[in-house]
The first five atom37 places (N, CA, C, CB, O) and aatype in JSON, in Angstrom:
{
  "aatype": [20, 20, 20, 20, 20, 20, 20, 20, 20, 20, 20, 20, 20, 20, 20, 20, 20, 20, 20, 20, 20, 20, 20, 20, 20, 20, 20, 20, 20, 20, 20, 20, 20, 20, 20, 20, 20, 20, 20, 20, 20, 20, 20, 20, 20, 20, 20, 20, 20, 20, 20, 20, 20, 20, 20, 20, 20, 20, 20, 20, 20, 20, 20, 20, 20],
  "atom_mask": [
    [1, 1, 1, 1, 1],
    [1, 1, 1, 1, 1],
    [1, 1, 1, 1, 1],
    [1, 1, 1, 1, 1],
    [1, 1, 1, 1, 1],
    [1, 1, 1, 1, 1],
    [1, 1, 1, 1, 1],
    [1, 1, 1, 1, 1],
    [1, 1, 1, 1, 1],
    [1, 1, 1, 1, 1],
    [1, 1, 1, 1, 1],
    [1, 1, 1, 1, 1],
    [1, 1, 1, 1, 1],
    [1, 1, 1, 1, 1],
    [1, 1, 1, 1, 1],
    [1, 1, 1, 1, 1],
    [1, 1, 1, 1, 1],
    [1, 1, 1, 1, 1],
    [1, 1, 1, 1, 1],
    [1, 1, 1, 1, 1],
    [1, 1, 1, 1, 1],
    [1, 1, 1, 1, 1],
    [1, 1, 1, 1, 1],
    [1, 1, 1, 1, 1],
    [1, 1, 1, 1, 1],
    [1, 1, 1, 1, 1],
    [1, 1, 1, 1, 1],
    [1, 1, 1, 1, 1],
    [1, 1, 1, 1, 1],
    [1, 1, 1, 1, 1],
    [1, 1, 1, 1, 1],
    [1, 1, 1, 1, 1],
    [1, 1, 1, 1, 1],
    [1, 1, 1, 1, 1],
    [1, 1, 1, 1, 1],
    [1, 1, 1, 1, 1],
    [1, 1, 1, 1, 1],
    [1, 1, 1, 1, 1],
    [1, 1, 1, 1, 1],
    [1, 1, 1, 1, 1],
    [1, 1, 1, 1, 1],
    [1, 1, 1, 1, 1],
    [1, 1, 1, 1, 1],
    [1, 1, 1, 1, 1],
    [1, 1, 1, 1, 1],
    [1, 1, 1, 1, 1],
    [1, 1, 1, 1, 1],
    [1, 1, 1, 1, 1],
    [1, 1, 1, 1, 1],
    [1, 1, 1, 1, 1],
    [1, 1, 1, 1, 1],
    [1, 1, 1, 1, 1],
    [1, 1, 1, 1, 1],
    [1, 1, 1, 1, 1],
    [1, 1, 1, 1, 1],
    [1, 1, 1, 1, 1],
    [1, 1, 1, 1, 1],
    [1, 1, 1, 1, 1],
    [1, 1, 1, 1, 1],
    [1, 1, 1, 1, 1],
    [1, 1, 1, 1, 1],
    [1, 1, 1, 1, 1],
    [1, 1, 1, 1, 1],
    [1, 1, 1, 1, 1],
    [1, 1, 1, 1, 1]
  ],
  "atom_positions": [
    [[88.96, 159.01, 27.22], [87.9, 158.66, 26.31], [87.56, 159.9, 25.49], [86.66, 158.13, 27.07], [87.59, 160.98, 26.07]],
    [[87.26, 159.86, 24.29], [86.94, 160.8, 23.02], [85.96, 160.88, 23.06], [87.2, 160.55, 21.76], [85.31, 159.86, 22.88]],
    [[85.15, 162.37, 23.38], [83.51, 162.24, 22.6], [83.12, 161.77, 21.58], [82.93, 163.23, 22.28], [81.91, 162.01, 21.59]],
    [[83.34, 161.26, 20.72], [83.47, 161.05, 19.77], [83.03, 159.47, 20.01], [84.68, 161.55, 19.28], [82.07, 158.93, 19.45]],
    [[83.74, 158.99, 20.75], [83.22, 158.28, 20.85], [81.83, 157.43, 22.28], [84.22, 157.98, 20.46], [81.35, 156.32, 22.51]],
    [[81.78, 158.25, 22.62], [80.54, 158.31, 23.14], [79.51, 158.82, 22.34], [80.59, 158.95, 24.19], [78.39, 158.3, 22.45]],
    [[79.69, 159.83, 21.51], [78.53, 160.11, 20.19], [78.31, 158.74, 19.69], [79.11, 161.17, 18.74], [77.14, 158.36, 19.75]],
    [[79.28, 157.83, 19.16], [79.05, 156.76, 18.28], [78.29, 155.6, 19.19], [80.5, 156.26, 17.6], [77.5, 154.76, 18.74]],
    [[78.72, 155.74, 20.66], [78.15, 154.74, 21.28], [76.39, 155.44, 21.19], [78.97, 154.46, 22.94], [75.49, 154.84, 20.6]],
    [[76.25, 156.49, 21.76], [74.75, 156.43, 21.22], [73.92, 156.57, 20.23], [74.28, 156.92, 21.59], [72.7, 156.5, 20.09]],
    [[75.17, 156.88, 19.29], [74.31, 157.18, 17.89], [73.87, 155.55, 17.29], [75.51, 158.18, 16.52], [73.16, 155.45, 16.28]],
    [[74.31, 154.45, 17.94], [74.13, 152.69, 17.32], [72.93, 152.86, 18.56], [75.87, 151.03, 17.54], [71.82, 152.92, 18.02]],
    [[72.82, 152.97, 20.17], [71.4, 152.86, 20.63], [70.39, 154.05, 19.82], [71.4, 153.09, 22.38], [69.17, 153.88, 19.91]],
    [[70.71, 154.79, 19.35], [69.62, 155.6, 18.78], [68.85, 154.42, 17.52], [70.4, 157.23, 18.02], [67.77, 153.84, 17.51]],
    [[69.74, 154.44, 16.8], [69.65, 153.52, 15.44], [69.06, 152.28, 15.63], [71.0, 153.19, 14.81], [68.18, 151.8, 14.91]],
    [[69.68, 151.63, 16.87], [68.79, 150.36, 17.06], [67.36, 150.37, 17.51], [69.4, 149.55, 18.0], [66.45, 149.59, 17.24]],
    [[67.36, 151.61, 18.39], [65.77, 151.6, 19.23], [65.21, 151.84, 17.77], [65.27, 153.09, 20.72], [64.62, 150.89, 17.25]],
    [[65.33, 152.93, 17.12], [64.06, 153.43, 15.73], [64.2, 152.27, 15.23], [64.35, 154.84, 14.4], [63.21, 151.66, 15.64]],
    [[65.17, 151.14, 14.2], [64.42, 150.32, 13.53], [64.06, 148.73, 14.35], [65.2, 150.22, 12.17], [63.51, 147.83, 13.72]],
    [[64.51, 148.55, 15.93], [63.39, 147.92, 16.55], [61.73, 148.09, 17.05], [63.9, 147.76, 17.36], [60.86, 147.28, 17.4]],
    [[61.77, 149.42, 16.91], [60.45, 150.15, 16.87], [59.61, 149.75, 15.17], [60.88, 152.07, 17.1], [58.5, 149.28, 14.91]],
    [[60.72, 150.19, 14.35], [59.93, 149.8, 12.87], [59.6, 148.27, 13.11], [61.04, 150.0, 11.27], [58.45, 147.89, 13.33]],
    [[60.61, 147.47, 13.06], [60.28, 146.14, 12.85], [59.51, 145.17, 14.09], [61.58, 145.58, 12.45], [59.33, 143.96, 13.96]],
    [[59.17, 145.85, 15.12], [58.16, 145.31, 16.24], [57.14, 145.78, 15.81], [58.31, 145.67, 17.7], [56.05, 145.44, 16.25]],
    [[57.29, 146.62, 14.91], [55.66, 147.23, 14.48], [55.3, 146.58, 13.19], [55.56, 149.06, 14.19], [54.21, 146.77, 12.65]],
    [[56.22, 145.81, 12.7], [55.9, 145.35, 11.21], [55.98, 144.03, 11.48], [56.9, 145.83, 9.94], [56.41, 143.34, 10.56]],
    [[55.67, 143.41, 12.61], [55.14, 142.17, 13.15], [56.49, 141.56, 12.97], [53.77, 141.43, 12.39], [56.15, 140.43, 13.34]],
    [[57.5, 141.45, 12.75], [58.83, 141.24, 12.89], [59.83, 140.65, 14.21], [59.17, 142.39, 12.59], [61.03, 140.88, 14.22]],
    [[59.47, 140.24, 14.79], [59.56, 140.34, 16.3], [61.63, 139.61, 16.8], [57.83, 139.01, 17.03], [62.61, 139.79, 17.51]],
    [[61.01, 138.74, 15.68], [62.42, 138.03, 15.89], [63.54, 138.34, 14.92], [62.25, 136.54, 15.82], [64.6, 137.72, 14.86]],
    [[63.21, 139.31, 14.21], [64.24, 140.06, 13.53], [64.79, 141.14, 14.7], [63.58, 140.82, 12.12], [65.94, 141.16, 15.12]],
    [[63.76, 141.98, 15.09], [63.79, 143.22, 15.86], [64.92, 142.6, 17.29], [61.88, 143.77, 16.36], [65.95, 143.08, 17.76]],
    [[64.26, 141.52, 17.57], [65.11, 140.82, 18.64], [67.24, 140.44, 18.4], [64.1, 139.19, 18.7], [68.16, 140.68, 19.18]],
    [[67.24, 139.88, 17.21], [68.27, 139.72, 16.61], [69.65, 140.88, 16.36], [67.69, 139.34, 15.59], [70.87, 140.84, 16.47]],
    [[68.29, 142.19, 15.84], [69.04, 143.37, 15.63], [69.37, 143.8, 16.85], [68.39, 144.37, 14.9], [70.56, 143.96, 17.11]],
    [[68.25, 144.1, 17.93], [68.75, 144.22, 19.74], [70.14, 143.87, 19.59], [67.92, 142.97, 21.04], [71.04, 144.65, 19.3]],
    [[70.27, 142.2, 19.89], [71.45, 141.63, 20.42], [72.73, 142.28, 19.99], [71.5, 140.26, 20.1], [73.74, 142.81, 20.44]],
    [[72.12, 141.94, 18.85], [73.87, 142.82, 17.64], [74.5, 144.02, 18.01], [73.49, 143.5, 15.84], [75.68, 144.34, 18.09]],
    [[72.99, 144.87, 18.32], [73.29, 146.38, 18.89], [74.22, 146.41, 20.12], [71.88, 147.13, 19.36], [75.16, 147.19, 20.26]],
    [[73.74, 145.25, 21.18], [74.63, 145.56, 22.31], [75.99, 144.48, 22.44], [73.68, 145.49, 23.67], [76.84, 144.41, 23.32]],
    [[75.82, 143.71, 21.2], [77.23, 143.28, 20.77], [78.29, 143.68, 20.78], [77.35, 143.08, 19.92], [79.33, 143.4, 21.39]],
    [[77.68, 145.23, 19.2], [78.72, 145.69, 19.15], [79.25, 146.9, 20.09], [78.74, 145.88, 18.02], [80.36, 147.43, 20.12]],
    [[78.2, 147.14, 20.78], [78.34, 148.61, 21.82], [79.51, 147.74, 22.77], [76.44, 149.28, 22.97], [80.67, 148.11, 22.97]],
    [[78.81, 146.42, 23.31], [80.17, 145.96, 24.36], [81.64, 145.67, 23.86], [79.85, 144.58, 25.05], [82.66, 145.65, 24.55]],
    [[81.49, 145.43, 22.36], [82.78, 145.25, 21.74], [83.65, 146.51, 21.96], [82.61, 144.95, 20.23], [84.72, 146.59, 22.57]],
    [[82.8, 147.69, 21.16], [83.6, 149.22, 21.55], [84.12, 149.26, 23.22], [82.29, 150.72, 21.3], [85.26, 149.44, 23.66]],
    [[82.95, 149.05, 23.89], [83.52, 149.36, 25.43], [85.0, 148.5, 25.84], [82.21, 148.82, 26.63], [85.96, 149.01, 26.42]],
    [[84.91, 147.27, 25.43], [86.24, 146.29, 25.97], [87.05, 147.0, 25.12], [86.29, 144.44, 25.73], [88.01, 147.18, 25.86]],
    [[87.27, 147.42, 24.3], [88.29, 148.15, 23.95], [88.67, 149.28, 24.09], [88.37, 148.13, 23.16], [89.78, 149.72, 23.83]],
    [[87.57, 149.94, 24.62], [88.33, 151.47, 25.57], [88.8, 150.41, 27.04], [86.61, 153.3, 26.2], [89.99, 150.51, 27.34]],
    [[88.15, 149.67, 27.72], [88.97, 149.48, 28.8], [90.08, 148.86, 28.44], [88.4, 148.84, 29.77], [90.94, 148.91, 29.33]],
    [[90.46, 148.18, 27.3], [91.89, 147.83, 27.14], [93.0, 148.88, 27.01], [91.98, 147.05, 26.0], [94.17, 148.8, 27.38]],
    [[92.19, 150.16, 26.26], [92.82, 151.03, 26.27], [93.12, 152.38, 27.86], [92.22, 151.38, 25.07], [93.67, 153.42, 28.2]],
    [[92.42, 151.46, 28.2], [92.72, 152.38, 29.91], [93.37, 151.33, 29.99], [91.46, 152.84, 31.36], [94.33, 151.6, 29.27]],
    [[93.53, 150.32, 30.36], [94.48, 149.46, 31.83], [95.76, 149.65, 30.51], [93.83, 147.06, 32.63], [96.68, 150.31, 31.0]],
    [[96.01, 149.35, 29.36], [97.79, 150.37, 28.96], [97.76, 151.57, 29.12], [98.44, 150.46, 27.4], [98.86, 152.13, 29.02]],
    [[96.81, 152.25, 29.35], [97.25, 153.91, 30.32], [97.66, 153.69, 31.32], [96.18, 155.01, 30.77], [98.6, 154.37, 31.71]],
    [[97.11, 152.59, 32.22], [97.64, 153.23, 33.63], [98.56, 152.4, 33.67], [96.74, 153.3, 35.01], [99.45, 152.79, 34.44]],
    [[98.86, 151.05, 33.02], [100.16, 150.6, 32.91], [101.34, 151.35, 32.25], [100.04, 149.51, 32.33], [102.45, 150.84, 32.44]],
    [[101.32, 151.98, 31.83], [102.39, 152.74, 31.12], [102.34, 154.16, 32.37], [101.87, 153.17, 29.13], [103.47, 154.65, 32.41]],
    [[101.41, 154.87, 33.3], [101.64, 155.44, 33.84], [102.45, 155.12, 35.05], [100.82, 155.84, 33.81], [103.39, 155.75, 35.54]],
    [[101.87, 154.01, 35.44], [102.79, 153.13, 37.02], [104.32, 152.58, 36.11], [101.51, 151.03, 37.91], [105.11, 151.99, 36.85]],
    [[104.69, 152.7, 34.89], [105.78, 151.57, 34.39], [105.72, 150.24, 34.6], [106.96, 151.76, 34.86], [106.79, 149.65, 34.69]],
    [[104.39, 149.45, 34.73], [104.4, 148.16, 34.58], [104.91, 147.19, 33.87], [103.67, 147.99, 34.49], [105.03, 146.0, 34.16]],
    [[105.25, 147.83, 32.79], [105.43, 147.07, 31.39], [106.27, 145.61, 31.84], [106.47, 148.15, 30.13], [106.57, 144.78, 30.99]]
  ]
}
């Protein structure tokens, strides 16, 4: 795994908490809620794709292919 991309994974929870903070405060509630979901949408999207990218590491390390 790349720092790099662990920066990006928290730099989208950084981004989501401040403008769910703006928009729970601007009476917004079900926007703020919406943006949540998306946030950990796309965070789980990134993650399934580093683990895809581990299980062809360790398949290519054992020679599974």
């Amino acid at each position: 795994m790349n720092m790099l991309q662990i920066f990006q994974i928290a730099g989208i929870g950084i981004v989501v908490a401040i403008f769910y903070s703006i928009l729970k405060e601007a009476k917004r509630e079900e926007l703020a809620q919406l943006l949540a979901i998306s946030g950990v949408a796309l965070v789980t999207l990134m993650v399934l794709r580093l683990i895809g990218d581990l299980f062809n590491e360790v398949r290519s390390v054992f020679s599974l292919y």
